[in-house]
Every structure is written in C-alpha cells, then in structure tokens.
C-alpha cells in the first residue's frame, strides 16, 4: 500500500515563529528517504501552515508525487494550474476549524465541482475528492469526473466501541469497493496512526493512505525518516 506523507505540521512548527525552520521541503525529502510514495500539503486560504513558496519548491524538489489539498475556489485552481502538482485533493475548508472536519458534500455542488475538475484536468492535474464514507458521495464523484476519492477515516479512528469500529470500517470497506468498481483510484486518510492503521490496511481496494499528524508527532522523538519507515512497514502488504 502506498503512503502519502502530509508535511503540514512541519510548517505549523515553522509558522509558530514565522521563520524558516523547520522547512517542509527538507521534511518531504527525508520522508521520501523513509519510503513515502507521495507528499501531501494543504494550502489553506488562511496560510496557517503551508505557504505558496512551499508548494512551488516541493514541486521541483521531490522525486515522488505532489498532492495539494485545497478548497475548490477560483484562486486555488489558478495556483494549482501554475504549480502543476500530480494531484489535487478537493476538501471542504472552514476558517476556524483545527483540521478538516469532514468530507466534501459533492451532492450539494455537483455543477461547480464538475467545472473545477474540468479546469484542473485541462492542466493535466488529477483530481481526488475527500469524502465521507457514503455510497451516494462516491457515485457523485464518479458522475462529475473525479479521478480518485479519498475516503475519510475519521469516524473509524474516533470510534469508541467495538461495535462502532466495525460499523465505521464496514462503511469504509463498502465505499472503497464501490469506488474501485466505478474505476476511481481509492485513497483513505484522516486521523490514522500507528495503532489504528492495521484494519484499514486489510481493505484491499484502498491503494494509498494520507497520513500526517501521527507521523510528524512520532518524528519528534525518533526522527522523520524512521517515523515514515515504521509506518511504511505497518502498511506493507
Ligand atoms: N486527508 C485529508 C483530506 C486531510 O485534510 C488530512 C489532514 O490535513 C489528512 C488526510 C491527514 O490527517 P492526519 O493529519 O490526521 O493524518
């Protein structure tokens, strides 16, 4: 299974002093040495962590694929068109949220999202959509021309009882199957860590995971290259 390393929180630490260290570009290169198959960053409207400078440099510096998470706005589409990442992941964005709170409701804005996907596709950028594990959202992603879906694993990760774990896993499994059947690339992510990733790895239709916070938190103690390679070992199959 492939690992997309999210380096946003390296930039969070840098922005705490508004200086130049630690550099998410350096982090991405170390992550690649540890085995990351893709580098993910979320360029937020408020620029709280990742800056435009980061995405431009990452595009040139990394050997793997750059995936930019972003809101489906005109301004962001223009930035993506000029940076030319391998993939864009469309996410909902609320100004005061601590992290992305849920998947994009594709059914709410099919026409607008279809246009955004067409514009990004015309620049040869693949488009993934971050969605909650609901079958109707997967069908809508397919209908509007998305190339991939990233299934939100937050409900699974936060499940407090065995029953909730099984129910939320079933939803991820069923939506992954449906997405794969429709020909979409299937990714998953959000709140995955070294303890909960094992059950997600068993879902055969999921090709790639996007993981950030848990790996960066572990890197503080063991180093980033080691933290990434430990996660890679857990998701190998
Ligand atoms: N996928 C998406 C769409 C996200 O917004 C995030 C958080 O930036 C992640 C994955 C990674 O989540 P975490 O940091 O909890 O691993």
XYZ file of C-alpha atoms and ligand atoms in Angstrom:
253
model
C 0.000 0.000 0.000
C 1.354 3.462 -0.857
C 1.943 6.163 1.754
C 1.261 9.834 1.152
C 3.117 11.804 3.815
C 1.383 15.010 4.881
C 4.017 17.561 6.000
C 1.629 20.385 7.026
C 2.658 20.185 10.650
C 6.315 20.756 9.873
C 5.099 24.080 8.509
C 2.901 24.566 11.610
C 6.057 24.457 13.725
C 7.853 26.878 11.401
C 4.929 29.315 11.442
C 4.962 29.292 15.256
C 7.964 31.641 14.889
C 7.226 32.848 11.351
C 10.796 31.921 10.467
C 12.377 29.441 8.110
C 12.779 26.315 10.257
C 11.808 23.546 10.134
C 11.395 23.500 6.383
C 8.608 21.276 4.960
C 10.674 20.822 1.784
C 13.509 19.261 3.768
C 10.909 17.170 5.623
C 9.472 15.914 2.339
C 12.906 14.804 1.134
C 13.590 12.971 4.390
C 10.117 11.422 4.153
C 10.943 10.133 0.705
C 14.154 8.593 2.043
C 11.985 6.850 4.649
C 9.777 5.420 1.896
C 6.956 7.927 1.340
C 5.354 7.432 -2.077
C 3.771 10.878 -2.273
C 3.937 14.203 -0.449
C 0.718 15.928 0.576
C 0.239 19.524 1.689
C -2.896 21.522 2.427
C -2.613 25.075 1.110
C -5.262 26.781 3.230
C -6.845 30.138 2.445
C -5.504 31.495 5.760
C -1.979 30.136 5.001
C -1.709 28.984 8.601
C 0.965 26.411 7.799
C 1.863 25.698 4.162
C 2.782 28.754 2.049
C 2.831 29.188 -1.725
C 6.631 29.134 -1.596
C 6.423 25.606 -0.155
C 4.271 24.155 -2.922
C 6.430 25.721 -5.636
C 9.658 24.381 -4.115
C 8.145 20.972 -3.327
C 7.080 20.531 -6.928
C 10.693 20.986 -8.050
C 12.425 19.183 -5.194
C 10.557 15.943 -4.603
C 11.046 12.741 -6.574
C 7.590 11.349 -5.799
C 4.134 12.785 -6.484
C 2.894 16.084 -5.086
C -0.699 16.126 -3.863
C -2.155 19.524 -2.920
C -5.243 19.571 -0.704
C -7.268 22.687 -1.353
C -10.708 24.272 -1.381
C -12.474 24.312 -4.750
C -12.079 28.066 -5.291
C -11.020 30.031 -8.370
C -7.930 31.372 -6.636
C -6.798 27.879 -5.653
C -7.437 26.473 -9.127
C -5.177 29.218 -10.545
C -2.410 28.404 -8.062
C -2.657 24.678 -8.838
C -2.564 25.382 -12.575
C 0.678 27.285 -12.160
C 2.326 24.804 -9.727
C 1.249 21.710 -11.705
C 1.096 19.098 -8.924
C 0.436 15.476 -9.852
C -2.860 15.614 -7.997
C -5.203 17.997 -6.240
C -7.470 16.788 -3.444
C -10.572 18.923 -3.048
C -11.517 19.382 0.592
C -14.085 21.495 2.443
C -12.444 24.322 4.365
C -13.813 26.273 7.316
C -11.849 29.286 8.597
C -11.804 28.344 12.291
C -11.526 24.564 12.124
C -8.490 22.937 13.740
C -8.305 20.362 10.949
C -10.551 19.281 8.072
C -13.778 18.307 9.833
C -15.416 16.064 7.275
C -15.653 15.138 3.638
C -16.810 17.439 0.889
C -20.562 17.234 0.234
C -20.315 16.604 -3.514
C -24.096 16.287 -3.917
C -24.522 19.882 -2.744
C -22.463 21.414 -5.560
C -22.138 18.959 -8.433
C -22.142 21.604 -11.176
C -19.488 23.830 -9.571
C -17.223 20.888 -8.734
C -17.606 19.437 -12.217
C -16.248 22.733 -13.606
C -13.328 22.778 -11.183
C -12.439 19.185 -12.126
C -12.619 20.038 -15.836
C -10.340 23.065 -15.357
C -7.763 21.108 -13.351
C -7.923 18.169 -15.778
C -7.237 20.520 -18.682
C -3.907 21.250 -16.941
C -3.196 17.503 -16.647
C -3.786 17.510 -12.906
C -5.557 14.502 -11.425
C -8.413 15.319 -9.083
C -9.236 13.425 -5.927
C -12.135 14.354 -3.642
C -12.109 13.892 0.126
C -15.479 12.385 1.026
C -17.158 10.735 3.976
C -17.795 7.005 3.513
C -21.242 7.295 1.921
C -22.101 5.477 -1.288
C -24.022 8.426 -2.769
C -20.948 10.658 -2.390
C -18.790 8.113 -4.241
C -21.322 7.870 -7.071
C -21.437 11.677 -7.316
C -17.603 11.879 -7.508
C -17.669 9.439 -10.408
C -20.503 11.299 -12.124
C -18.690 14.657 -12.115
C -15.448 13.222 -13.488
C -13.158 12.848 -10.456
C -10.170 10.554 -10.948
C -9.905 9.458 -7.331
C -11.598 9.606 -3.958
C -10.011 9.864 -0.542
C -12.303 8.204 1.967
C -12.457 9.952 5.335
C -11.330 7.543 8.068
C -12.002 9.945 10.932
C -15.188 8.217 12.164
C -13.324 4.881 12.251
C -10.365 6.430 14.064
C -12.633 8.085 16.657
C -14.944 5.068 17.177
C -15.168 4.452 20.900
C -16.722 0.978 20.990
C -16.047 -2.309 19.202
C -19.450 -2.010 17.534
C -18.648 1.478 16.251
C -15.252 0.306 14.988
C -16.904 -2.498 12.990
C -19.678 -0.258 11.658
C -17.342 2.514 10.548
C -14.935 0.012 8.967
C -17.809 -1.554 7.060
C -18.713 1.869 5.646
C -15.107 2.473 4.543
C -14.917 -1.011 3.021
C -18.214 -0.699 1.116
C -17.397 2.738 -0.258
C -13.882 1.624 -1.265
C -15.394 -1.335 -3.146
C -17.906 0.890 -4.919
C -15.245 3.476 -5.861
C -12.965 0.793 -7.226
C -15.820 -0.764 -9.204
C -16.515 2.638 -10.768
C -12.862 2.886 -11.844
C -11.833 5.547 -9.341
C -8.436 5.413 -7.630
C -9.104 4.784 -3.936
C -7.251 6.582 -1.160
C -8.094 6.969 2.510
C -6.968 9.110 5.370
C -7.520 11.344 8.387
C -6.632 10.543 11.985
C -4.835 7.317 11.086
C -1.971 6.349 13.378
C 0.407 3.504 14.294
C -2.274 1.770 16.386
C -5.355 2.028 14.186
C -3.969 1.681 10.661
C -3.923 -2.154 10.663
C -7.635 -2.628 9.954
C -7.558 -0.118 7.079
C -4.575 -1.905 5.503
C -6.751 -5.036 5.222
C -9.207 -3.264 2.900
C -7.903 -4.460 -0.450
C -9.461 -1.735 -2.597
C -7.584 1.073 -0.832
C -4.364 1.846 -2.705
C -2.898 4.733 -0.748
C -3.149 6.384 2.672
C -2.575 10.037 3.501
C -1.130 10.355 6.986
C 0.228 13.466 8.683
C -0.137 14.204 12.359
C 0.761 10.783 13.776
C 3.944 10.521 11.717
C 5.119 14.067 12.420
C 4.372 13.599 16.150
C 6.443 10.410 16.235
C 9.211 12.080 14.230
C 9.821 14.489 17.117
C 11.188 11.527 19.072
C 12.609 9.109 16.501
C 13.308 11.333 13.502
C 11.194 11.718 10.390
C 12.906 9.151 8.205
C 12.467 6.500 10.899
C 8.852 7.508 11.647
C 7.953 7.202 7.965
C 9.700 3.885 7.524
C 7.930 2.471 10.605
C 4.570 3.446 9.094
C 5.580 2.025 5.725
C 6.398 -1.280 7.440
C 2.906 -1.327 9.019
C 1.084 -0.738 5.742
C 3.156 -3.084 3.602
C 1.112 -5.904 2.090
N -6.506 13.662 4.362
C -7.092 14.883 4.363
C -8.054 15.218 3.285
C -6.775 15.823 5.354
O -7.354 17.037 5.336
C -5.824 15.481 6.346
C -5.454 16.488 7.390
O -4.752 17.532 6.808
C -5.244 14.201 6.278
C -5.621 13.304 5.294
C -4.221 13.766 7.260
O -4.806 13.666 8.512
P -3.907 13.389 9.781
O -3.028 14.584 9.960
O -4.905 13.214 10.878
O -3.116 12.140 9.493
